[in-house]
PDB file of C-alpha atoms in Angstrom:
ATOM      1  CA  MET A   1      41.441  31.952  -6.300  1.00  0.00           C
ATOM      2  CA  PRO A   2      42.684  32.563  -2.798  1.00  0.00           C
ATOM      3  CA  ALA A   3      40.496  31.594   0.230  1.00  0.00           C
ATOM      4  CA  GLN A   4      39.707  34.984   1.009  1.00  0.00           C
ATOM      5  CA  GLY A   5      38.039  35.494  -2.443  1.00  0.00           C
ATOM      6  CA  TYR A   6      35.447  32.843  -1.075  1.00  0.00           C
ATOM      7  CA  ALA A   7      34.202  34.779   1.955  1.00  0.00           C
ATOM      8  CA  GLY A   8      30.796  35.679   1.587  1.00  0.00           C
ATOM      9  CA  LYS A   9      30.060  33.022  -1.173  1.00  0.00           C
ATOM     10  CA  GLU A  10      28.931  29.466  -1.381  1.00  0.00           C
ATOM     11  CA  CYS A  11      31.036  27.379   1.222  1.00  0.00           C
ATOM     12  CA  VAL A  12      32.840  24.909  -0.808  1.00  0.00           C
ATOM     13  CA  CYS A  13      34.503  23.306   2.011  1.00  0.00           C
ATOM     14  CA  GLN A  14      34.416  20.242   4.671  1.00  0.00           C
ATOM     15  CA  HIS A  15      32.914  22.403   6.909  1.00  0.00           C
ATOM     16  CA  ARG A  16      29.668  22.950   4.483  1.00  0.00           C
ATOM     17  CA  ARG A  17      28.546  26.222   6.377  1.00  0.00           C
ATOM     18  CA  GLY A  18      26.324  27.619   3.425  1.00  0.00           C
ATOM     19  CA  ILE A  19      27.961  30.972   3.247  1.00  0.00           C
ATOM     20  CA  CYS A  20      31.757  30.713   3.299  1.00  0.00           C
ATOM     21  CA  ASP A  21      32.861  32.565   6.811  1.00  0.00           C
ATOM     22  CA  GLN A  22      36.449  31.447   6.415  1.00  0.00           C
ATOM     23  CA  THR A  23      36.429  28.554   8.882  1.00  0.00           C
ATOM     24  CA  CYS A  24      38.774  26.455   7.007  1.00  0.00           C
ATOM     25  CA  VAL A  25      41.404  28.744   6.768  1.00  0.00           C
ATOM     26  CA  ARG A  26      41.177  30.716  10.104  1.00  0.00           C
ATOM     27  CA  ASP A  27      44.473  29.289  11.863  1.00  0.00           C
ATOM     28  CA  LEU A  28      45.803  27.952   8.677  1.00  0.00           C
ATOM     29  CA  LEU A  29      49.054  30.189   9.323  1.00  0.00           C
ATOM     30  CA  GLU A  30      49.605  29.042  12.572  1.00  0.00           C
ATOM     31  CA  THR A  31      49.302  25.291  11.954  1.00  0.00           C
ATOM     32  CA  PRO A  32      52.123  23.439  10.759  1.00  0.00           C
ATOM     33  CA  LEU A  33      51.204  21.339   7.686  1.00  0.00           C
ATOM     34  CA  TYR A  34      52.791  18.269   5.786  1.00  0.00           C
ATOM     35  CA  ILE A  35      52.080  18.831   2.281  1.00  0.00           C
ATOM     36  CA  ALA A  36      52.146  15.653   0.048  1.00  0.00           C
ATOM     37  CA  CYS A  37      51.312  15.695  -3.639  1.00  0.00           C
ATOM     38  CA  LEU A  38      50.845  12.365  -4.898  1.00  0.00           C
ATOM     39  CA  ARG A  39      49.928  10.551  -8.243  1.00  0.00           C
ATOM     40  CA  LEU A  40      46.830   8.541  -7.633  1.00  0.00           C
ATOM     41  CA  GLY A  41      45.646   8.007 -10.892  1.00  0.00           C
ATOM     42  CA  GLY A  42      44.598   4.394 -10.928  1.00  0.00           C
ATOM     43  CA  ARG A  43      46.264   3.599  -7.555  1.00  0.00           C
ATOM     44  CA  PRO A  44      44.075   1.313  -4.943  1.00  0.00           C
ATOM     45  CA  CYS A  45      42.866   3.877  -1.836  1.00  0.00           C
ATOM     46  CA  LEU A  46      40.792   3.033   1.075  1.00  0.00           C
ATOM     47  CA  VAL A  47      38.499   5.489   2.944  1.00  0.00           C
ATOM     48  CA  VAL A  48      37.383   4.014   6.297  1.00  0.00           C
ATOM     49  CA  GLY A  49      34.178   5.864   7.266  1.00  0.00           C
ATOM     50  CA  GLY A  50      30.743   6.767   5.293  1.00  0.00           C
ATOM     51  CA  GLY A  51      29.665  10.130   6.734  1.00  0.00           C
ATOM     52  CA  ASP A  52      30.547  13.542   5.394  1.00  0.00           C
ATOM     53  CA  VAL A  53      34.404  13.376   5.961  1.00  0.00           C
ATOM     54  CA  GLY A  54      34.644  10.262   4.182  1.00  0.00           C
ATOM     55  CA  LEU A  55      32.431  11.976   1.588  1.00  0.00           C
ATOM     56  CA  GLU A  56      34.881  14.726   1.422  1.00  0.00           C
ATOM     57  CA  LYS A  57      38.226  12.341   1.114  1.00  0.00           C
ATOM     58  CA  VAL A  58      36.395  10.036  -1.521  1.00  0.00           C
ATOM     59  CA  GLU A  59      35.525  12.965  -3.789  1.00  0.00           C
ATOM     60  CA  GLY A  60      38.919  14.366  -3.398  1.00  0.00           C
ATOM     61  CA  LEU A  61      40.481  10.863  -4.534  1.00  0.00           C
ATOM     62  CA  LEU A  62      37.831  10.344  -7.198  1.00  0.00           C
ATOM     63  CA  ALA A  63      39.306  14.049  -8.829  1.00  0.00           C
ATOM     64  CA  CYS A  64      42.816  12.459  -9.027  1.00  0.00           C
ATOM     65  CA  ASN A  65      41.720   9.568 -10.718  1.00  0.00           C
ATOM     66  CA  ALA A  66      42.195   7.162  -7.908  1.00  0.00           C
ATOM     67  CA  ASP A  67      41.009   3.542  -7.705  1.00  0.00           C
ATOM     68  CA  VAL A  68      38.788   4.089  -4.288  1.00  0.00           C
ATOM     69  CA  THR A  69      37.331   1.419  -1.826  1.00  0.00           C
ATOM     70  CA  LEU A  70      34.899   2.790   0.627  1.00  0.00           C
ATOM     71  CA  VAL A  71      34.462   0.696   3.818  1.00  0.00           C
ATOM     72  CA  ALA A  72      31.293   1.426   6.003  1.00  0.00           C
ATOM     73  CA  PRO A  73      28.385  -0.199   7.293  1.00  0.00           C
ATOM     74  CA  GLU A  74      26.183   2.992   6.469  1.00  0.00           C
ATOM     75  CA  ALA A  75      27.147   6.024   4.098  1.00  0.00           C
ATOM     76  CA  VAL A  76      25.637   9.340   3.000  1.00  0.00           C
ATOM     77  CA  PRO A  77      23.556   9.529   0.143  1.00  0.00           C
ATOM     78  CA  GLU A  78      26.406  10.733  -2.187  1.00  0.00           C
ATOM     79  CA  LEU A  79      28.631   7.856  -1.644  1.00  0.00           C
ATOM     80  CA  ARG A  80      25.986   5.481  -2.229  1.00  0.00           C
ATOM     81  CA  ASP A  81      25.289   6.691  -5.495  1.00  0.00           C
ATOM     82  CA  PHE A  82      29.242   6.883  -6.249  1.00  0.00           C
ATOM     83  CA  ALA A  83      28.681   3.092  -5.139  1.00  0.00           C
ATOM     84  CA  GLU A  84      25.874   2.534  -7.445  1.00  0.00           C
ATOM     85  CA  GLU A  85      27.489   4.157 -10.426  1.00  0.00           C
ATOM     86  CA  GLY A  86      30.429   2.165  -9.749  1.00  0.00           C
ATOM     87  CA  SER A  87      32.823   5.054  -9.593  1.00  0.00           C
ATOM     88  CA  ILE A  88      33.696   3.457  -5.816  1.00  0.00           C
ATOM     89  CA  ARG A  89      33.541   0.039  -4.402  1.00  0.00           C
ATOM     90  CA  TRP A  90      31.852  -0.166  -1.033  1.00  0.00           C
ATOM     91  CA  GLU A  91      32.464  -2.850   1.360  1.00  0.00           C
ATOM     92  CA  ARG A  92      29.236  -2.460   3.656  1.00  0.00           C
ATOM     93  CA  ARG A  93      30.782  -3.356   7.001  1.00  0.00           C
ATOM     94  CA  GLY A  94      33.072  -2.263   9.464  1.00  0.00           C
ATOM     95  CA  TYR A  95      36.945  -2.210   9.204  1.00  0.00           C
ATOM     96  CA  GLU A  96      39.385  -4.965   9.159  1.00  0.00           C
ATOM     97  CA  PRO A  97      43.004  -4.645   8.785  1.00  0.00           C
ATOM     98  CA  ALA A  98      43.215  -6.898   5.695  1.00  0.00           C
ATOM     99  CA  ASP A  99      41.391  -3.824   3.815  1.00  0.00           C
ATOM    100  CA  LEU A 100      44.848  -2.362   3.965  1.00  0.00           C
ATOM    101  CA  ASP A 101      46.285  -5.268   1.707  1.00  0.00           C
ATOM    102  CA  GLY A 102      47.508  -3.501  -1.507  1.00  0.00           C
ATOM    103  CA  LYS A 103      46.488  -0.155  -1.022  1.00  0.00           C
ATOM    104  CA  PHE A 104      48.648   2.766  -1.678  1.00  0.00           C
ATOM    105  CA  LEU A 105      46.843   5.160   0.512  1.00  0.00           C
ATOM    106  CA  ALA A 106      44.462   4.802   3.720  1.00  0.00           C
ATOM    107  CA  ILE A 107      42.404   7.306   5.103  1.00  0.00           C
ATOM    108  CA  ALA A 108      40.427   6.924   8.607  1.00  0.00           C
ATOM    109  CA  ALA A 109      37.344   9.371   8.146  1.00  0.00           C
ATOM    110  CA  THR A 110      35.474   7.836  10.648  1.00  0.00           C
ATOM    111  CA  SER A 111      34.176   8.976  14.307  1.00  0.00           C
ATOM    112  CA  ASP A 112      34.579   5.249  15.352  1.00  0.00           C
ATOM    113  CA  ARG A 113      37.664   4.974  17.674  1.00  0.00           C
ATOM    114  CA  ARG A 114      37.920   1.453  17.364  1.00  0.00           C
ATOM    115  CA  ASP A 115      38.219   1.605  13.389  1.00  0.00           C
ATOM    116  CA  ARG A 116      40.487   4.432  13.435  1.00  0.00           C
ATOM    117  CA  SER A 117      42.673   2.713  16.639  1.00  0.00           C
ATOM    118  CA  ALA A 118      42.757  -0.571  14.555  1.00  0.00           C
ATOM    119  CA  GLY A 119      43.591   1.403  11.273  1.00  0.00           C
ATOM    120  CA  SER A 120      46.523   3.158  12.902  1.00  0.00           C
ATOM    121  CA  ALA A 121      48.019   0.025  14.626  1.00  0.00           C
ATOM    122  CA  ALA A 122      48.101  -2.051  11.508  1.00  0.00           C
ATOM    123  CA  ALA A 123      49.281   0.548   9.020  1.00  0.00           C
ATOM    124  CA  THR A 124      52.383   1.049  11.280  1.00  0.00           C
ATOM    125  CA  SER A 125      53.586  -2.534  10.321  1.00  0.00           C
ATOM    126  CA  ARG A 126      52.792  -2.192   6.540  1.00  0.00           C
ATOM    127  CA  PRO A 127      53.849  -0.317   3.349  1.00  0.00           C
ATOM    128  CA  THR A 128      50.824   2.054   3.258  1.00  0.00           C
ATOM    129  CA  SER A 129      50.324   5.988   3.345  1.00  0.00           C
ATOM    130  CA  THR A 130      47.925   6.325   5.729  1.00  0.00           C
ATOM    131  CA  ALA A 131      46.022   9.421   7.142  1.00  0.00           C
ATOM    132  CA  SER A 132      43.676  10.181   9.655  1.00  0.00           C
ATOM    133  CA  SER A 133      41.096  12.663   9.316  1.00  0.00           C
ATOM    134  CA  SER A 134      39.193  13.155  12.645  1.00  0.00           C
ATOM    135  CA  ARG A 135      38.027  16.336  13.389  1.00  0.00           C
ATOM    136  CA  SER A 136      39.066  15.929  16.558  1.00  0.00           C
ATOM    137  CA  PRO A 137      42.889  16.719  16.592  1.00  0.00           C
ATOM    138  CA  ARG A 138      43.723  15.468  20.034  1.00  0.00           C
ATOM    139  CA  ARG A 139      42.404  12.007  19.346  1.00  0.00           C
ATOM    140  CA  ALA A 140      43.951  11.737  15.504  1.00  0.00           C
ATOM    141  CA  THR A 141      46.582   9.525  15.085  1.00  0.00           C
ATOM    142  CA  PRO A 142      48.163  10.124  11.557  1.00  0.00           C
ATOM    143  CA  THR A 143      50.536   7.096  10.740  1.00  0.00           C
TER     144      THR A 143
END
């Protein structure tokens, strides 16, 4: 269904607006995008950050059958549920560079600048695909 088909219906994007107001696609045509189609089934993936953005990333990775590890000292209830049911592994602590070891994909979904910066710096020296999902593009450093 095209994005316009959601207008006025329940919001299903990361903005969770209640009723869709097209926020997620507003400037889409003016935004340069790099699209990557990755087969993630069974591949080890890392998400750093246990908030709403981390939840969005974990849900997407699980939909692709990825082997997901979450690193975050705290997590929203839905992520805690995923961990309790065994759908993901949850390391209840801050990010450490060794968290990238053996990971196919790493996503920084945290508002903690130190974790984002440390993850970005560590990832540049490793053969890991990484992404920053910071909501502040001026501060985001995708690698």
